[in-house]
Coordinates of C-alpha atoms and ligand atoms in Angstrom, one line a residue:
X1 CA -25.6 0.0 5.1
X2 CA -25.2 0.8 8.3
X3 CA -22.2 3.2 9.7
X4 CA -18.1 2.5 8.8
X5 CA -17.6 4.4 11.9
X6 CA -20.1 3.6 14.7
X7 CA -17.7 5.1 17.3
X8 CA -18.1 8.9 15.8
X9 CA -21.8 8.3 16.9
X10 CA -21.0 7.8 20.7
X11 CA -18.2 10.4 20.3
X12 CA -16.4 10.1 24.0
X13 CA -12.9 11.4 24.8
X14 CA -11.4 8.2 24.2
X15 CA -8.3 9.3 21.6
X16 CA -8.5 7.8 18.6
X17 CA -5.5 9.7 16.2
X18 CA -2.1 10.4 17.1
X19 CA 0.6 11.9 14.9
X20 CA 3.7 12.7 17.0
X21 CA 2.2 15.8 19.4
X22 CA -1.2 16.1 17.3
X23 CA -4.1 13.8 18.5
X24 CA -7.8 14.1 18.7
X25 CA -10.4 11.9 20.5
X26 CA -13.3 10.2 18.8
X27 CA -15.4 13.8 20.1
X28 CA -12.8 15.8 18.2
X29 CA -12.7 13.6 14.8
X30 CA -16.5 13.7 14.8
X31 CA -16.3 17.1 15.3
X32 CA -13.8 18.1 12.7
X33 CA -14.4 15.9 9.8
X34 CA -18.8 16.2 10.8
X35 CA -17.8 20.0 9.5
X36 CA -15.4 19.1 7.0
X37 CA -18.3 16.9 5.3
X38 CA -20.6 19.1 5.5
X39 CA -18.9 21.7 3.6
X40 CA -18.1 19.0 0.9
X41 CA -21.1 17.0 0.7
X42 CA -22.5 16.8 -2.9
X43 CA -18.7 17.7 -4.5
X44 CA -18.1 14.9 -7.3
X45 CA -14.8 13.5 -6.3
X46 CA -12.0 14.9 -3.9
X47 CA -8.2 14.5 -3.9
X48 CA -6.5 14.3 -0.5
X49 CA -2.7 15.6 0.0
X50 CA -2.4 12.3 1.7
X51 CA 0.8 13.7 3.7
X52 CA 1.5 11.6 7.1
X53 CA -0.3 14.1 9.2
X54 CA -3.5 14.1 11.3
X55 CA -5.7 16.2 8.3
X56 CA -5.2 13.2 6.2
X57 CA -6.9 11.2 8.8
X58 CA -9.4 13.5 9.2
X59 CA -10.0 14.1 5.2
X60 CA -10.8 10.7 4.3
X61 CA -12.9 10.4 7.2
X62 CA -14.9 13.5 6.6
X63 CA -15.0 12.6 2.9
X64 CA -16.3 8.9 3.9
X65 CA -19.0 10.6 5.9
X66 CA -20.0 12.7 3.1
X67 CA -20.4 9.9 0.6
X68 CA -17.6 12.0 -1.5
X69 CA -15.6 9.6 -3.1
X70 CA -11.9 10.2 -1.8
X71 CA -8.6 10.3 -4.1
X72 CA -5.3 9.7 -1.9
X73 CA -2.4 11.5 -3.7
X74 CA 1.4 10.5 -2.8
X75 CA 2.9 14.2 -1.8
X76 CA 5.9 12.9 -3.6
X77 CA 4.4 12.3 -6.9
X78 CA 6.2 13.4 -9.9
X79 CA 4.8 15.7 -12.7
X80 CA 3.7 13.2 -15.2
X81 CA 1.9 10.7 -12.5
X82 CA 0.0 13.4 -10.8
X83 CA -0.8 15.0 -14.0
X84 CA -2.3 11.0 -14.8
X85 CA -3.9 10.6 -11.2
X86 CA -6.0 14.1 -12.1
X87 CA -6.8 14.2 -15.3
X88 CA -8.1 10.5 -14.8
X89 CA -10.0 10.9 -11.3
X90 CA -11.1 14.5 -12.2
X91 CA -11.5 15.4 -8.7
X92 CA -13.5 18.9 -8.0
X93 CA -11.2 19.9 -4.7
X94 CA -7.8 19.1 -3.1
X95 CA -8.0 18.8 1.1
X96 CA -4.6 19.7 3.0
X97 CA -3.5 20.5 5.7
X98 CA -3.4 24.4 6.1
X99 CA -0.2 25.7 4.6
X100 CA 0.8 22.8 2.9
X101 CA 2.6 23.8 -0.3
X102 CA 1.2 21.9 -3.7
X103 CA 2.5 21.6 -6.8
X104 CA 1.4 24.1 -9.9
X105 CA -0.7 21.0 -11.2
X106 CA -3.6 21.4 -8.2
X107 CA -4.0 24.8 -8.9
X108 CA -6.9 24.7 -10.9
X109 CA -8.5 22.5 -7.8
X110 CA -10.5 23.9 -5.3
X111 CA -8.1 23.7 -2.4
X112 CA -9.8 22.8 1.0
X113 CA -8.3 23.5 4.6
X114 CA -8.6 20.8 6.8
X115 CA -8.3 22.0 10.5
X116 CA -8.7 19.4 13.1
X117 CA -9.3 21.6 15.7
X118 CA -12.2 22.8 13.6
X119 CA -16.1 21.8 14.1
X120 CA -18.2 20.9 17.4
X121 CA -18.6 17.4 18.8
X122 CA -22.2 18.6 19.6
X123 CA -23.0 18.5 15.9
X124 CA -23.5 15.1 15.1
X125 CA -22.0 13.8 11.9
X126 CA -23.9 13.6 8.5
X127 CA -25.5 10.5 7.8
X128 CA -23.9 8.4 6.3
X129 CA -25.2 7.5 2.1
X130 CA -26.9 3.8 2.4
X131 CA -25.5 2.3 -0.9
X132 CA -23.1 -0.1 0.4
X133 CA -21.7 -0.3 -3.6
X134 CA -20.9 3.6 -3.4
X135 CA -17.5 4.5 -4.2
X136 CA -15.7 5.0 -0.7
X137 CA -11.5 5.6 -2.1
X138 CA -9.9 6.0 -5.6
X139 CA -6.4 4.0 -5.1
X140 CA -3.7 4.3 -7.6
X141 CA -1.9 1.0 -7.9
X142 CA 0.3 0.3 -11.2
X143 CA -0.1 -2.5 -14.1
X144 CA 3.1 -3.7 -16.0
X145 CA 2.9 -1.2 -18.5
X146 CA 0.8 1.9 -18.8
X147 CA 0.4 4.8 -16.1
X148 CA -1.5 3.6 -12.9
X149 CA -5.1 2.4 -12.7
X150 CA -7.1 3.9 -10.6
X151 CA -9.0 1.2 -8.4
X152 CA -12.5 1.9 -7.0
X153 CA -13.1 0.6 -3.5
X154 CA -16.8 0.5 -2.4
X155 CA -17.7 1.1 1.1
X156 CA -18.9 -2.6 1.1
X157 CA -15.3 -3.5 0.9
X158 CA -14.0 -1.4 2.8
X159 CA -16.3 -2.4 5.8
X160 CA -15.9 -6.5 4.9
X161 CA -12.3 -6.4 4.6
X162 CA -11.9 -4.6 7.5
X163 CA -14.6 -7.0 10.2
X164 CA -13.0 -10.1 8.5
X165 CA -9.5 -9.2 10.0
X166 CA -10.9 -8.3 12.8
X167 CA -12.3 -11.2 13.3
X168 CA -9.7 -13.1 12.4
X169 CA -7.0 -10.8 14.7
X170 CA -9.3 -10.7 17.4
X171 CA -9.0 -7.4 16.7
X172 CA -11.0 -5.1 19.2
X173 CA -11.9 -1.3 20.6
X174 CA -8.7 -2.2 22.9
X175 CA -6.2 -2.2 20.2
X176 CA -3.5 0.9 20.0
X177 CA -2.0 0.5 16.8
X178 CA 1.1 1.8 15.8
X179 CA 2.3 2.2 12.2
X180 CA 4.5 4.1 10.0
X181 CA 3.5 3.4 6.4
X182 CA 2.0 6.0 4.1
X183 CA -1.1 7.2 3.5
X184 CA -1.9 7.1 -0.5
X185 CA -2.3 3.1 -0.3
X186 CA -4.4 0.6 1.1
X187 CA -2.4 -0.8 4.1
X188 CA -1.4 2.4 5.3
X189 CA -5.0 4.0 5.0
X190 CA -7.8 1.4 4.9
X191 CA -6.2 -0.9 7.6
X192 CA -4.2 1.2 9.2
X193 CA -6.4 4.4 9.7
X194 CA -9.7 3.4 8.9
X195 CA -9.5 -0.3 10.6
X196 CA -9.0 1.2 14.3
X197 CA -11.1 3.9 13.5
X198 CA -14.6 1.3 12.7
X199 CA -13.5 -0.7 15.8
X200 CA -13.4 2.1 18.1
X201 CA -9.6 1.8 19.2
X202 CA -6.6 3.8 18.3
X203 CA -3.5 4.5 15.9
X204 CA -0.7 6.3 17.0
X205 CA 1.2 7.0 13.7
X206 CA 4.8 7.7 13.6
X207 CA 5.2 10.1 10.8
X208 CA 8.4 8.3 9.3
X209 CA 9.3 5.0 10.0
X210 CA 12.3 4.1 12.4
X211 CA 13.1 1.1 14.4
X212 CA 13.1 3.6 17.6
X213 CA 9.7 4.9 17.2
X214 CA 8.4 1.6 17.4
X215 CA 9.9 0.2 20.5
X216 CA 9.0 3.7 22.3
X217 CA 5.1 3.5 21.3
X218 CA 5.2 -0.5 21.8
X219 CA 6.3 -0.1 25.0
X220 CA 4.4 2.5 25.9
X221 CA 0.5 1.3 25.4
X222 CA 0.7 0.2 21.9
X223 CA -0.3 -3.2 21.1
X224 CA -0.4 -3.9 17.6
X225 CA 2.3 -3.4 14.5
X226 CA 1.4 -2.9 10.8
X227 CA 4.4 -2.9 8.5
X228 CA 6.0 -3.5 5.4
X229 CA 8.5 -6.4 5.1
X230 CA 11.4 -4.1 4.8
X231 CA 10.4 -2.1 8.1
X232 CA 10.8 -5.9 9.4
X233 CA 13.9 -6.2 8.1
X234 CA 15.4 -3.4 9.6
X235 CA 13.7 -4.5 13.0
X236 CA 15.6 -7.7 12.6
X237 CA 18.4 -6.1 11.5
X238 CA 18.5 -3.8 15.0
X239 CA 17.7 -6.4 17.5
X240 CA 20.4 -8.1 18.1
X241 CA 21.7 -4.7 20.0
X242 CA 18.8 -3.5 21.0
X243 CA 17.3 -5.1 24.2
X244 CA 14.5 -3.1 24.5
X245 CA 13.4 -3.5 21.3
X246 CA 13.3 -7.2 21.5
X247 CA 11.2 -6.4 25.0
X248 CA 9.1 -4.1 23.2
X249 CA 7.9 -6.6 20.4
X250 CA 7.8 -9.3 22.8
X251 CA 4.9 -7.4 25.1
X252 CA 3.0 -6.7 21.2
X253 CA -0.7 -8.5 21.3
X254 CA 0.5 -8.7 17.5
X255 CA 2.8 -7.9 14.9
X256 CA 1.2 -8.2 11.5
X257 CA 3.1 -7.8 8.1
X258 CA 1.8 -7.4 4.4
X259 CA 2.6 -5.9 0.9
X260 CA 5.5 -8.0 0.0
X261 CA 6.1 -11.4 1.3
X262 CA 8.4 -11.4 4.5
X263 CA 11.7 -13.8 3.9
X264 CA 11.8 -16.9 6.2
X265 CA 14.7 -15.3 7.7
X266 CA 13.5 -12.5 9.2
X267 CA 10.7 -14.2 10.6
X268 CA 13.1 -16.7 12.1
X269 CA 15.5 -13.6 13.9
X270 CA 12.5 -11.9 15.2
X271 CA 11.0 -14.8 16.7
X272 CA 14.5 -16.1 18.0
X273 CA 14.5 -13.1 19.7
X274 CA 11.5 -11.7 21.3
X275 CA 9.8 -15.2 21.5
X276 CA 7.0 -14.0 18.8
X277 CA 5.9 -14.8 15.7
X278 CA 5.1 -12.1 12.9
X279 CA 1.5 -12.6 10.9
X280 CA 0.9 -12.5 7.7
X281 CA -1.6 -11.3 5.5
X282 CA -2.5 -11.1 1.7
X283 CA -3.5 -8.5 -0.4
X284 CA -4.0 -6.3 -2.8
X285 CA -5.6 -2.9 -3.9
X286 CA -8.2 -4.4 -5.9
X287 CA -9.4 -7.1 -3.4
X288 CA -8.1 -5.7 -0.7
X289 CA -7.2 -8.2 1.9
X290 CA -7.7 -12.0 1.2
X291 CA -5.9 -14.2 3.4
X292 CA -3.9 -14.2 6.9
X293 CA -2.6 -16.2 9.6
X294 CA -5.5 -16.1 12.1
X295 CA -4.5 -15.3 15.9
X296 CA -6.2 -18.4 17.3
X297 CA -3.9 -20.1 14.4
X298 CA -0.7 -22.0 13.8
X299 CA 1.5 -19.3 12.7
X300 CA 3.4 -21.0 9.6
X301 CA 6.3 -18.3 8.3
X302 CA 6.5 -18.4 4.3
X303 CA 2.6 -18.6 4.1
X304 CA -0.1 -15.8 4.5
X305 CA -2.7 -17.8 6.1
X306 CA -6.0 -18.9 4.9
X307 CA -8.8 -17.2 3.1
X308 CA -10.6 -14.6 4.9
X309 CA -13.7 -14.8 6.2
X310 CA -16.2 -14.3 3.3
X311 CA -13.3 -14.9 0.9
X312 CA -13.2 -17.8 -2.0
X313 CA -9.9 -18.7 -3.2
X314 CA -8.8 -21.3 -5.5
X315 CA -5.7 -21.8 -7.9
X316 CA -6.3 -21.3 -11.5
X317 CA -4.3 -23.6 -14.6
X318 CA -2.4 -25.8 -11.9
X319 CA 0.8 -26.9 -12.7
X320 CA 3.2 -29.0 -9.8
X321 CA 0.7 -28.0 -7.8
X322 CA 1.2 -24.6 -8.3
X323 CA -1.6 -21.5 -10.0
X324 CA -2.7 -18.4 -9.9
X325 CA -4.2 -17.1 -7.4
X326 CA -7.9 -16.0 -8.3
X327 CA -10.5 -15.0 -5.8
X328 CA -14.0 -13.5 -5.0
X329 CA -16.0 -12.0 -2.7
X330 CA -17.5 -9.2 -1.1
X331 CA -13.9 -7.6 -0.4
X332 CA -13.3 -6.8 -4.3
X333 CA -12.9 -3.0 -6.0
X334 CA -16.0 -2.5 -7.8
X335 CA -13.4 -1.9 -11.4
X336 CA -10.6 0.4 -12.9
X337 CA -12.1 3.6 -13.1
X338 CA -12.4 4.6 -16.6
X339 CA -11.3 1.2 -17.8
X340 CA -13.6 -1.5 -18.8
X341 CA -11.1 -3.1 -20.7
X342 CA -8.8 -3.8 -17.8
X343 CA -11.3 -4.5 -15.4
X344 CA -13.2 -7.3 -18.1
X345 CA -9.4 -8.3 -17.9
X346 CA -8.4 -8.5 -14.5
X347 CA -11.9 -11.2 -14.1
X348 CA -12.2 -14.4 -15.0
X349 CA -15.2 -15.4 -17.7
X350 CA -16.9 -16.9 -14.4
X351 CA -16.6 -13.9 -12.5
X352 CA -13.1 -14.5 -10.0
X353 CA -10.4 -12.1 -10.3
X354 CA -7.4 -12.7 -11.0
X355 CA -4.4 -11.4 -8.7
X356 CA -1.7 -12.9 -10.8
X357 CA -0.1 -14.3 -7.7
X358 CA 1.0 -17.5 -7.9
X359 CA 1.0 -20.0 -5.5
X360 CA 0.4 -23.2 -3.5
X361 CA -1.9 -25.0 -0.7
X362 CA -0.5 -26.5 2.2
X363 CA -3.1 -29.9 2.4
X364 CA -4.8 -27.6 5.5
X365 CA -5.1 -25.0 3.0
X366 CA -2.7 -22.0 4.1
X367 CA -1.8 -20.1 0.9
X368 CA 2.1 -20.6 0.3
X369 CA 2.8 -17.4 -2.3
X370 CA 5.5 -18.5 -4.6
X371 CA 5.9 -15.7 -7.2
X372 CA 4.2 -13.4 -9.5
X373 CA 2.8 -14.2 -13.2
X374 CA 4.3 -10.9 -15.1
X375 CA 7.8 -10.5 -13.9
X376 CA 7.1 -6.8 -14.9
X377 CA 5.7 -6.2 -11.9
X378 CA 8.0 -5.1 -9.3
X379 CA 7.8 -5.1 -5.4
X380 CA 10.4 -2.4 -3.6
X381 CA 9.8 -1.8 -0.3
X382 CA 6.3 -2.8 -0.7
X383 CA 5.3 -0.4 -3.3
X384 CA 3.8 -2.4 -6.3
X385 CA 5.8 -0.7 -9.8
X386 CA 5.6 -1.5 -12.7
X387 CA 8.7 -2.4 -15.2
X388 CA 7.1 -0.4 -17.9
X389 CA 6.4 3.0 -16.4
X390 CA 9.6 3.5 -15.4
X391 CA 11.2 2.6 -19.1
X392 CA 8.7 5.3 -20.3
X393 CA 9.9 8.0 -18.1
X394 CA 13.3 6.9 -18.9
X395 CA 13.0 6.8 -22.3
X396 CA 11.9 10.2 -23.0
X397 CA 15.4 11.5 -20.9
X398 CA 17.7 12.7 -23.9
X399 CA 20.6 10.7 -22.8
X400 CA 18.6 7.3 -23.0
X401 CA 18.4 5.1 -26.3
X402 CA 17.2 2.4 -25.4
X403 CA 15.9 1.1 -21.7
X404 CA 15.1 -2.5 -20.0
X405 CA 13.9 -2.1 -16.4
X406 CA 14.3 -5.2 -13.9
X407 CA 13.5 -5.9 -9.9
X408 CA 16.7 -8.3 -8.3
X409 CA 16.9 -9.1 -4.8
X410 CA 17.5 -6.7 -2.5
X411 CA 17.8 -8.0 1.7
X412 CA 16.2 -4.5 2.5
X413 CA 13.5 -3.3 0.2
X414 CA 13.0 -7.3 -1.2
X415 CA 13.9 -6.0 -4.7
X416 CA 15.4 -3.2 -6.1
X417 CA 14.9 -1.6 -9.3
X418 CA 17.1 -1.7 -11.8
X419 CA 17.4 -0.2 -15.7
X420 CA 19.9 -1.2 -18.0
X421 CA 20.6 1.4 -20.2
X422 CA 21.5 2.1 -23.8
X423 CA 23.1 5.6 -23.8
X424 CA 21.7 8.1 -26.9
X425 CA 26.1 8.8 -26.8
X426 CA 28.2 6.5 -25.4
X427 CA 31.1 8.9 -25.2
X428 CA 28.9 11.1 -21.9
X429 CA 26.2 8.7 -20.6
X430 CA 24.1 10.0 -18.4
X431 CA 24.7 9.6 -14.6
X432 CA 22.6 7.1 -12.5
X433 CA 22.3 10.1 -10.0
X434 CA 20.5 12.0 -12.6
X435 CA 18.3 9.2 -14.3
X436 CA 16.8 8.7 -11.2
X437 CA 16.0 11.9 -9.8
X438 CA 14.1 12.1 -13.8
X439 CA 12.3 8.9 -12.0
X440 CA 11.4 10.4 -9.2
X441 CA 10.9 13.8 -10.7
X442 CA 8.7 12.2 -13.2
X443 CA 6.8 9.3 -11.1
X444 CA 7.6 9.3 -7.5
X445 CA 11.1 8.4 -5.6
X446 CA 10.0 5.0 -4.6
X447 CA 10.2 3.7 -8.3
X448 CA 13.6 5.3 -9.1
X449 CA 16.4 3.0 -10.2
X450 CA 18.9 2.0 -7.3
X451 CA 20.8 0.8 -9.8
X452 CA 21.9 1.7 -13.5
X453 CA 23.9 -0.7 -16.1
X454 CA 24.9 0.9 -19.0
X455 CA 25.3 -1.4 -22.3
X456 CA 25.8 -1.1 -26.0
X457 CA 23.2 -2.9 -26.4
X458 CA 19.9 -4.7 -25.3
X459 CA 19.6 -8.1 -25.5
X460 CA 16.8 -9.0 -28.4
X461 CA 15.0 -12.0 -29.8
X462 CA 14.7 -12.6 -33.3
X463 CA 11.6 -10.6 -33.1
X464 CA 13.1 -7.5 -31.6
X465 CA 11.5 -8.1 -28.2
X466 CA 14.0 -7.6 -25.7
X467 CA 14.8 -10.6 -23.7
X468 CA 14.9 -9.5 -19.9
X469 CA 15.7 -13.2 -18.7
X470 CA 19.4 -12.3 -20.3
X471 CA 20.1 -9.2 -18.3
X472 CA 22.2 -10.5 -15.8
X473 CA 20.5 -12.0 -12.6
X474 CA 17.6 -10.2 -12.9
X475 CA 14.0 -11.8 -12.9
X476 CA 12.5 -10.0 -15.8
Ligands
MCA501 C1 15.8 9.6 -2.5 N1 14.8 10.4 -2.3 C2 14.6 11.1 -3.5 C3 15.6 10.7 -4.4 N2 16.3 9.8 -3.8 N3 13.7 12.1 -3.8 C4 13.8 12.6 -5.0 N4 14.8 12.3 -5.9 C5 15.7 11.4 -5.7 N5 16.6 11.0 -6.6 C6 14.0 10.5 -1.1 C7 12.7 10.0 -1.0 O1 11.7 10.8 -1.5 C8 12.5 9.8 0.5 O2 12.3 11.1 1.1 C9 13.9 9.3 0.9 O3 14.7 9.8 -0.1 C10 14.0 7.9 1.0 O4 13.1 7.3 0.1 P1 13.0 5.7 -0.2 O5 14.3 5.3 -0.7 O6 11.8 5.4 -0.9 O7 12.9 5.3 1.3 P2 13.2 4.0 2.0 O8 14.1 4.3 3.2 O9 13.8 3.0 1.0 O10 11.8 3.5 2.5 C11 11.6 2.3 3.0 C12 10.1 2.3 3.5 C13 9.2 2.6 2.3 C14 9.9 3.2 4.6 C15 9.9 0.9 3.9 O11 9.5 1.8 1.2 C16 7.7 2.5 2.6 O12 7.1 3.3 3.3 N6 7.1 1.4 2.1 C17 5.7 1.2 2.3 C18 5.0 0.8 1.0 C19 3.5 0.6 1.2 O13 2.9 1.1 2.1 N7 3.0 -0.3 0.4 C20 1.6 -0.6 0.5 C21 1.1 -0.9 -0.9 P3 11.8 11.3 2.6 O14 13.1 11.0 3.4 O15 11.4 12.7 2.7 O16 10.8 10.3 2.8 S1 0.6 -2.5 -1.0 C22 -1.0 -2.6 -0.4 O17 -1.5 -1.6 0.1 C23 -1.6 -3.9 -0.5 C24 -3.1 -3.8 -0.4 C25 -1.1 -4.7 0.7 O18 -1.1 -6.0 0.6 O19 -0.7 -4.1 1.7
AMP502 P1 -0.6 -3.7 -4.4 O1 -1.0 -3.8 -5.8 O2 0.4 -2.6 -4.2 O3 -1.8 -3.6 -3.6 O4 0.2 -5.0 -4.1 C1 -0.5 -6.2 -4.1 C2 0.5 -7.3 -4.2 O5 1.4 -7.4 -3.1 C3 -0.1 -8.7 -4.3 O6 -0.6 -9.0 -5.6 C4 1.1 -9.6 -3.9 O7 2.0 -9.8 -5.0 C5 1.8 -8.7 -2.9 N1 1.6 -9.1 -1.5 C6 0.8 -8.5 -0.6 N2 0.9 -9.1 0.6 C7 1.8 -10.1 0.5 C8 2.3 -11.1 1.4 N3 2.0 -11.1 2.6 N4 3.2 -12.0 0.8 C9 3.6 -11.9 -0.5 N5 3.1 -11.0 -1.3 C10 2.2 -10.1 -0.9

């Protein structure tokens, strides 16, 4: 297969990572992570402290040049989910950046600085290992029950996905991108590190996200946006007062959003006022990205487009015209690490997976996404979470009987979690305060309960099985 990063070949001093003051040309990067690979070339598996920071960046990267397949880890995860993600991935080392603190449950790991000013462009980097079908990432993503399945994406994929929105964006060595979203999941990392890094161009990254951060890079060279419907929102939300904002955007070759889908709303107040219109795209960790809005293409707000290039996509047990999405293609993981069950049940018997989105076709085909098939699955902020992972955590507190978690619609984060809560004494409940800092203590703060509702009881079917549908307006 031939290189994910052709531009670390021809290292010039174009710059190809920025994080706030911190930036390093393509010379640099194939300098630093040429070193880095060569001092982890052959380890089994690594873990990456995948903090927002430039030796993130330049982890991966070295790790992808090794062949060494590489493990994001959220900084934030909790005890019990990290302890999961390790024992699970078994990874040999930990790379950080130099100083970083990490918890207790890395200690065993060796840990590995990673110094970006480290290394000599003059070395060239490693070659790269052939097999296209070689495992590139380990990506946590959760199920609606169970502790997080860890997806394997092969190189293959990775390289697809990435040349099939590019070709599809128009997407070129010209493109600054800017972005803000984390760097333990796949729209943060693969497209939005890794995808200007194969074509050559640039990605300034913000750190944390704010409204203000964007309109300053946007307007100051940047000309493409990544971002999470909620990151949207609050754009929307901050135009109306914010003229250079709305100037910013408007001088954007293009805005693209993904994760979560973006409401028809929002859409409408950004186009109204910077005269464009956002793009969507479709995806998933385990296929990684199967439909968008093409640039040379009608934008349609409240679809994602049609299928990538290289993509099948049909709709499985139609009903009104509506069915699950199932596709194929050389964009899919390669399986659940250390779970043949689930992966022999995420495919179909004829080989499609199956994404469990449901959906419809306009008669030109764009995909109209009109819900999900387990309403266990929860999407907050764009972070996938599953209903059941956060009832365990909460049922091992000592002040929690009995637990039902749902997602209802939230304007910002497009739902918010909530768990309905039997106390263990009904005289001194636990507070919400301190049931979700056991969330994010335990898991990771983005799947913490926004909300608690205490009852007496749940509601229960004649079998026992609670009914979700009855807790108030929730969707479970
Ligand atoms: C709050 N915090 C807490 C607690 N409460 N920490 C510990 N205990 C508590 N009780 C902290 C958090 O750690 C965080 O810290 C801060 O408070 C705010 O956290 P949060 O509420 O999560 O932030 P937010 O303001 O709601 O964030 C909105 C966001 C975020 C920035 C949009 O949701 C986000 O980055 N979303 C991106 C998700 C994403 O990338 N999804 C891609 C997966 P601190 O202030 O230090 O941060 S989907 C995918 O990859 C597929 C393929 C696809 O299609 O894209
Ligand atoms: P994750 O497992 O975190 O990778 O999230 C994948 C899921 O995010 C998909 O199965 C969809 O439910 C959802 N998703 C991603 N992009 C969009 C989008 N543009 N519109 C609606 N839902 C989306």
């Amino acid at each position: 297969m031939s290189p994910l990063f052709p531009a670390l070949r021809t290292a010039d001093r174009k710059e190809a990572l920025r994080f706030g003051e911190h930036a390093l040309t393509y010379a640099e990067l194939a300098g630093a992570a040429g070193a880095l690979a060569g001092r982890i070339a052959g380890s089994g598996r690594v873990a990456v402290w995948a903090t927002p920071t430039l030796e993130t960046a330049v982890g991966v990267v070295a790790a992808l040049l090794a062949g060494v397949p590489a493990v994001p880890l959220n900084p934030k995860t909790g005890e019990r989910e990290l302890a999961h993600i390790l024992r699970d991935s078994a990874p040999t080392a930990v790379l950080a950046a130099p100083g970083e603190p990490l918890p207790p449950a890395l200690a065993a790991l060796t840990r590995i600085d990673v110094v970006p000013e480290a290394g000599s462009a003059a070395d060239p980097p490693p070659a790269e290992p052939d097999d296209a079908e070689s495992p590139a990432l380990i990506v946590y993503t959760s199920g609606t029950t169970g502790p997080p399945k860890g997806a394997v994406l092969p190189r293959r994929a990775v390289a697809g996905t990435l040349d099939a929105l590019a070709e599809v964006w128009a997407w070129t060595p010209d493109d600054v991108l800017v972005h803000a979203l984390p760097l333990f999941h796949v729209h943060g990392l693969i497209l939005g590190v890794l995808g200007p890094l194969r074509r050559g161009g640039s990605v300034r990254h913000l750190g944390r996200f704010s409204v203000e951060g964007v309109a300053r890079e946007l307007s100051t060279g940047a000309t493409m946006l990544f971002g999470v419907p909620t990151m949207y929102h609050r754009i929307a939300e901050s135009l109306d007062t914010d003229r250079e904002l709305a100037k910013a955007l408007a001088g954007a070759r293009l805005l693209v959003s993904g994760s979560a889908a973006l409401p028809v709303h929002d859409h409408r107040r950004i186009a109204a006022a910077t005269g464009r219109t956002v793009i969507e795209r479709y995806g998933m960790t385990e296929t990684l990205m199967n439909t968008s809005v093409r640039v040379d293409g009608e934008p349609r707000p409240g679809t994602v487009g049609v299928p990538l290039p290289g993509v099948e996509l049909r709709l499985a047990d139609e009903s009104d015209g509506i069915g699950e999405i199932q596709v194929r293609g050389p964009n899919l993981f390669s399986g659940y690490l250390n779970r043949p069950d689930a992966t022999a049940a995420a495919f179909t018997e004829d080989g499609w997976f199956r994404t469990g989105d449901m959906a419809s076709l306009d008669g030109d085909g764009y995909v109209r996404i009109v819900g999900r098939r387990a309403t266990d699955l929860i999407k907050s902020g764009g972070y996938k979470i599953g209903a059941g992972e956060i009832e365990n955590a909460l049922l091992d507190h000592p002040g929690v009987r009995e637990v039902a978690v749902t997602g209802e619609p939230d304007a910002d984060l497009g739902e918010r979690i909530v768990a309905w809560v039997v106390p263990a004494d009904p005289q001194s409940p636990p507070t919400a305060e301190e049931l979700a800092g056991h969330v994010a203590a335990q898991l990771s703060p983005h799947k913490r309960p926004r909300t608690v509702r205490f009852l007496e009881t749940l509601p229960r079917n004649d079998m026992g099985k609670i009914m979700k549908r009855a807790l108030g307006n929730g969707n479970g």
